mmCIF file of C-alpha atoms in Angstrom:
data_model
loop_
_atom_site.group_PDB
_atom_site.id
_atom_site.type_symbol
_atom_site.label_atom_id
_atom_site.label_comp_id
_atom_site.label_asym_id
_atom_site.label_seq_id
_atom_site.Cartn_x
_atom_site.Cartn_y
_atom_site.Cartn_z
ATOM 1 C CA UNK C 1 94.495 112.796 76.343
ATOM 2 C CA UNK C 2 95.847 112.360 79.768
ATOM 3 C CA UNK C 3 92.691 110.571 80.823
ATOM 4 C CA UNK C 4 93.724 108.064 78.308
ATOM 5 C CA UNK C 5 97.652 107.742 78.386
ATOM 6 C CA UNK C 6 97.656 107.195 82.264
ATOM 7 C CA UNK C 7 95.278 104.218 82.527
ATOM 8 C CA UNK C 8 97.062 102.825 79.658
ATOM 9 C CA UNK C 9 100.463 103.147 80.952
ATOM 10 C CA UNK C 10 98.877 101.573 84.491
ATOM 11 C CA UNK C 11 97.401 98.619 82.621
ATOM 12 C CA UNK C 12 100.691 97.979 80.125
ATOM 13 C CA UNK C 13 102.911 98.339 83.500
ATOM 14 C CA UNK C 14 100.691 95.858 85.584
ATOM 15 C CA UNK C 15 100.442 93.288 82.904
ATOM 16 C CA UNK C 16 104.021 93.752 82.088
ATOM 17 C CA UNK C 17 105.574 93.073 85.485
ATOM 18 C CA UNK C 18 103.188 90.389 85.973
ATOM 19 C CA UNK C 19 104.694 88.619 82.947
ATOM 20 C CA UNK C 20 108.269 89.446 83.917
ATOM 21 C CA UNK C 21 107.532 88.542 87.465
ATOM 22 C CA UNK C 22 106.079 84.998 86.712
ATOM 23 C CA UNK C 23 109.221 84.410 84.501
ATOM 24 C CA UNK C 24 111.656 85.243 87.467
ATOM 25 C CA UNK C 25 109.311 83.531 89.913
ATOM 26 C CA UNK C 26 109.807 80.210 87.417
ATOM 27 C CA UNK C 27 113.674 80.698 87.628
ATOM 28 C CA UNK C 28 113.623 81.373 91.232
ATOM 29 C CA UNK C 29 111.627 78.343 92.050
ATOM 30 C CA UNK C 30 112.316 75.373 89.860
ATOM 31 C CA UNK C 31 114.483 76.480 86.727
ATOM 32 C CA UNK C 32 117.812 77.135 88.703
ATOM 33 C CA UNK C 33 117.687 74.528 91.196
ATOM 34 C CA UNK C 34 117.051 72.165 87.838
ATOM 35 C CA UNK C 35 120.009 73.420 86.511
ATOM 36 C CA UNK C 36 121.916 73.320 89.415
ATOM 37 C CA UNK C 37 121.338 69.712 89.463
ATOM 38 C CA UNK C 38 122.821 68.804 86.372
ATOM 39 C CA UNK C 39 126.730 68.875 85.581
ATOM 40 C CA UNK C 40 127.959 72.323 85.439
ATOM 41 C CA UNK C 41 129.213 72.002 81.958
ATOM 42 C CA UNK C 42 125.430 71.037 80.897
ATOM 43 C CA UNK C 43 123.867 73.974 83.416
ATOM 44 C CA UNK C 44 126.508 76.373 81.998
ATOM 45 C CA UNK C 45 125.411 75.636 78.237
ATOM 46 C CA UNK C 46 121.704 75.620 79.224
ATOM 47 C CA UNK C 47 122.075 78.936 81.013
ATOM 48 C CA UNK C 48 124.240 80.568 78.255
ATOM 49 C CA UNK C 49 121.889 79.434 75.578
ATOM 50 C CA UNK C 50 118.447 80.832 77.736
ATOM 51 C CA UNK C 51 120.763 84.331 77.858
ATOM 52 C CA UNK C 52 121.261 84.422 74.433
ATOM 53 C CA UNK C 53 117.627 83.323 73.101
ATOM 54 C CA UNK C 54 115.877 85.835 75.597
ATOM 55 C CA UNK C 55 117.851 88.323 74.141
ATOM 56 C CA UNK C 56 116.098 87.762 70.673
ATOM 57 C CA UNK C 57 112.873 86.870 71.980
ATOM 58 C CA UNK C 58 109.597 89.295 72.434
ATOM 59 C CA UNK C 59 111.196 89.103 76.239
ATOM 60 C CA UNK C 60 113.463 92.039 75.747
ATOM 61 C CA UNK C 61 111.170 94.828 74.211
ATOM 62 C CA UNK C 62 108.479 94.302 76.696
ATOM 63 C CA UNK C 63 111.483 94.186 79.725
ATOM 64 C CA UNK C 64 112.383 97.796 78.155
ATOM 65 C CA UNK C 65 109.002 99.005 77.435
ATOM 66 C CA UNK C 66 107.629 98.128 80.849
ATOM 67 C CA UNK C 67 110.744 99.581 82.522
ATOM 68 C CA UNK C 68 110.238 102.707 80.476
ATOM 69 C CA UNK C 69 106.311 102.729 81.318
ATOM 70 C CA UNK C 70 107.047 102.240 84.953
ATOM 71 C CA UNK C 71 109.321 105.204 84.978
ATOM 72 C CA UNK C 72 106.792 106.937 83.130
ATOM 73 C CA UNK C 73 104.215 106.440 85.981
ATOM 74 C CA UNK C 74 106.605 107.253 88.877
ATOM 75 C CA UNK C 75 107.305 110.298 87.328
ATOM 76 C CA UNK C 76 103.709 111.146 86.491
ATOM 77 C CA UNK C 77 102.923 110.266 90.307
ATOM 78 C CA UNK C 78 105.470 112.459 91.502
ATOM 79 C CA UNK C 79 103.993 115.624 89.103
ATOM 80 C CA UNK C 80 100.151 114.684 90.067
ATOM 81 C CA UNK C 81 101.038 114.082 93.764
ATOM 82 C CA UNK C 82 97.445 114.791 94.985
ATOM 83 C CA UNK C 83 95.649 112.517 92.488
ATOM 84 C CA UNK C 84 94.313 109.032 93.618
ATOM 85 C CA UNK C 85 96.596 106.554 92.997
ATOM 86 C CA UNK C 86 99.835 108.633 92.928
ATOM 87 C CA UNK C 87 101.696 107.217 95.922
ATOM 88 C CA UNK C 88 101.006 103.567 94.142
ATOM 89 C CA UNK C 89 102.336 105.086 90.558
ATOM 90 C CA UNK C 90 105.606 106.268 92.414
ATOM 91 C CA UNK C 91 105.896 103.057 94.553
ATOM 92 C CA UNK C 92 105.016 100.847 91.354
ATOM 93 C CA UNK C 93 107.326 102.712 89.357
ATOM 94 C CA UNK C 94 110.488 102.658 91.909
ATOM 95 C CA UNK C 95 109.889 98.782 92.647
ATOM 96 C CA UNK C 96 110.348 97.954 89.081
ATOM 97 C CA UNK C 97 112.971 100.284 87.985
ATOM 98 C CA UNK C 98 115.061 100.013 91.122
ATOM 99 C CA UNK C 99 114.237 96.182 92.258
ATOM 100 C CA UNK C 100 114.072 94.766 89.004
ATOM 101 C CA UNK C 101 115.883 97.084 85.930
ATOM 102 C CA UNK C 102 118.632 98.376 88.200
ATOM 103 C CA UNK C 103 119.347 94.964 90.092
ATOM 104 C CA UNK C 104 119.129 93.246 86.506
ATOM 105 C CA UNK C 105 121.863 95.514 84.852
ATOM 106 C CA UNK C 106 123.985 95.875 87.864
ATOM 107 C CA UNK C 107 124.313 92.339 89.227
ATOM 108 C CA UNK C 108 122.550 89.623 86.711
ATOM 109 C CA UNK C 109 123.494 90.743 83.350
ATOM 110 C CA UNK C 110 127.299 90.909 84.798
ATOM 111 C CA UNK C 111 127.153 87.402 86.195
ATOM 112 C CA UNK C 112 125.551 86.462 83.002
ATOM 113 C CA UNK C 113 128.706 87.870 80.983
ATOM 114 C CA UNK C 114 131.195 85.908 83.740
ATOM 115 C CA UNK C 115 129.217 82.757 83.002
ATOM 116 C CA UNK C 116 129.706 82.988 79.068
ATOM 117 C CA UNK C 117 133.250 83.924 79.735
ATOM 118 C CA UNK C 118 133.868 81.032 81.690
ATOM 119 C CA UNK C 119 132.112 78.357 79.695
ATOM 120 C CA UNK C 120 134.904 75.572 79.056
ATOM 121 C CA UNK C 121 137.702 77.187 80.969
ATOM 122 C CA UNK C 122 139.603 76.071 83.629
ATOM 123 C CA UNK C 123 137.437 77.894 86.501
ATOM 124 C CA UNK C 124 134.008 76.932 85.091
ATOM 125 C CA UNK C 125 132.635 74.875 87.738
ATOM 126 C CA UNK C 126 133.842 77.403 90.628
ATOM 127 C CA UNK C 127 131.873 80.201 88.574
ATOM 128 C CA UNK C 128 129.024 77.832 87.817
ATOM 129 C CA UNK C 129 128.690 77.281 92.060
ATOM 130 C CA UNK C 130 128.794 81.297 92.223
ATOM 131 C CA UNK C 131 126.519 81.854 89.758
ATOM 132 C CA UNK C 132 123.754 79.702 91.013
ATOM 133 C CA UNK C 133 123.989 81.408 94.353
ATOM 134 C CA UNK C 134 124.473 84.785 93.542
ATOM 135 C CA UNK C 135 122.228 85.183 90.309
ATOM 136 C CA UNK C 136 119.393 83.158 91.766
ATOM 137 C CA UNK C 137 119.616 85.555 95.360
ATOM 138 C CA UNK C 138 119.447 88.683 92.847
ATOM 139 C CA UNK C 139 116.344 86.929 90.723
ATOM 140 C CA UNK C 140 114.520 86.980 93.939
ATOM 141 C CA UNK C 141 114.701 90.436 94.418
ATOM 142 C CA UNK C 142 113.664 90.934 90.950
ATOM 143 C CA UNK C 143 110.698 88.426 91.522
ATOM 144 C CA UNK C 144 109.891 90.319 94.558
ATOM 145 C CA UNK C 145 110.143 93.842 93.171
ATOM 146 C CA UNK C 146 108.299 92.993 89.759
ATOM 147 C CA UNK C 147 105.507 91.351 92.052
ATOM 148 C CA UNK C 148 104.958 94.290 94.157
ATOM 149 C CA UNK C 149 105.440 96.748 91.297
ATOM 150 C CA UNK C 150 102.398 94.795 89.603
ATOM 151 C CA UNK C 151 100.535 95.142 92.722
ATOM 152 C CA UNK C 152 100.993 98.913 93.174
ATOM 153 C CA UNK C 153 99.829 99.542 89.671
ATOM 154 C CA UNK C 154 96.658 97.407 90.082
ATOM 155 C CA UNK C 155 95.953 99.224 93.055
ATOM 156 C CA UNK C 156 96.529 102.633 91.191
ATOM 157 C CA UNK C 157 94.246 101.338 88.468
ATOM 158 C CA UNK C 158 91.409 100.317 91.385
ATOM 159 C CA UNK C 159 91.574 103.715 93.108
ATOM 160 C CA UNK C 160 91.562 105.649 89.868
#
């Protein structure tokens, strides 16, 4: 049974990390830049709409399932540390759970909440300027972490 579960988790995690990392890459490389070039009310409205829609899309189940899968692989790697690919499973799990999930929950989501609260308010322009800078910085971290996790899981697949 374990011979099917671990490869399945590795493939699912590698693909999930790649898909999510690709989405974050798009935001880091051109979406946020484009939103920053338009008037702040329109940029805020667009980002708030994206934040609402992303929670209702297939992204959220993939986001959560990939996080659980990556965490499981980190634990499996720790328990079976002498097996091929164990270090890569641990590294991939830690990159993803800490560098993507924890950063998202601790930094990006609160920034999203602050942006939603500021929409149409007197401080909206100031919040938007801060949001563009800080959210994008932490999104870069999520992009890199997701990519490194994907690479680590692919390495584990290759050596198993």
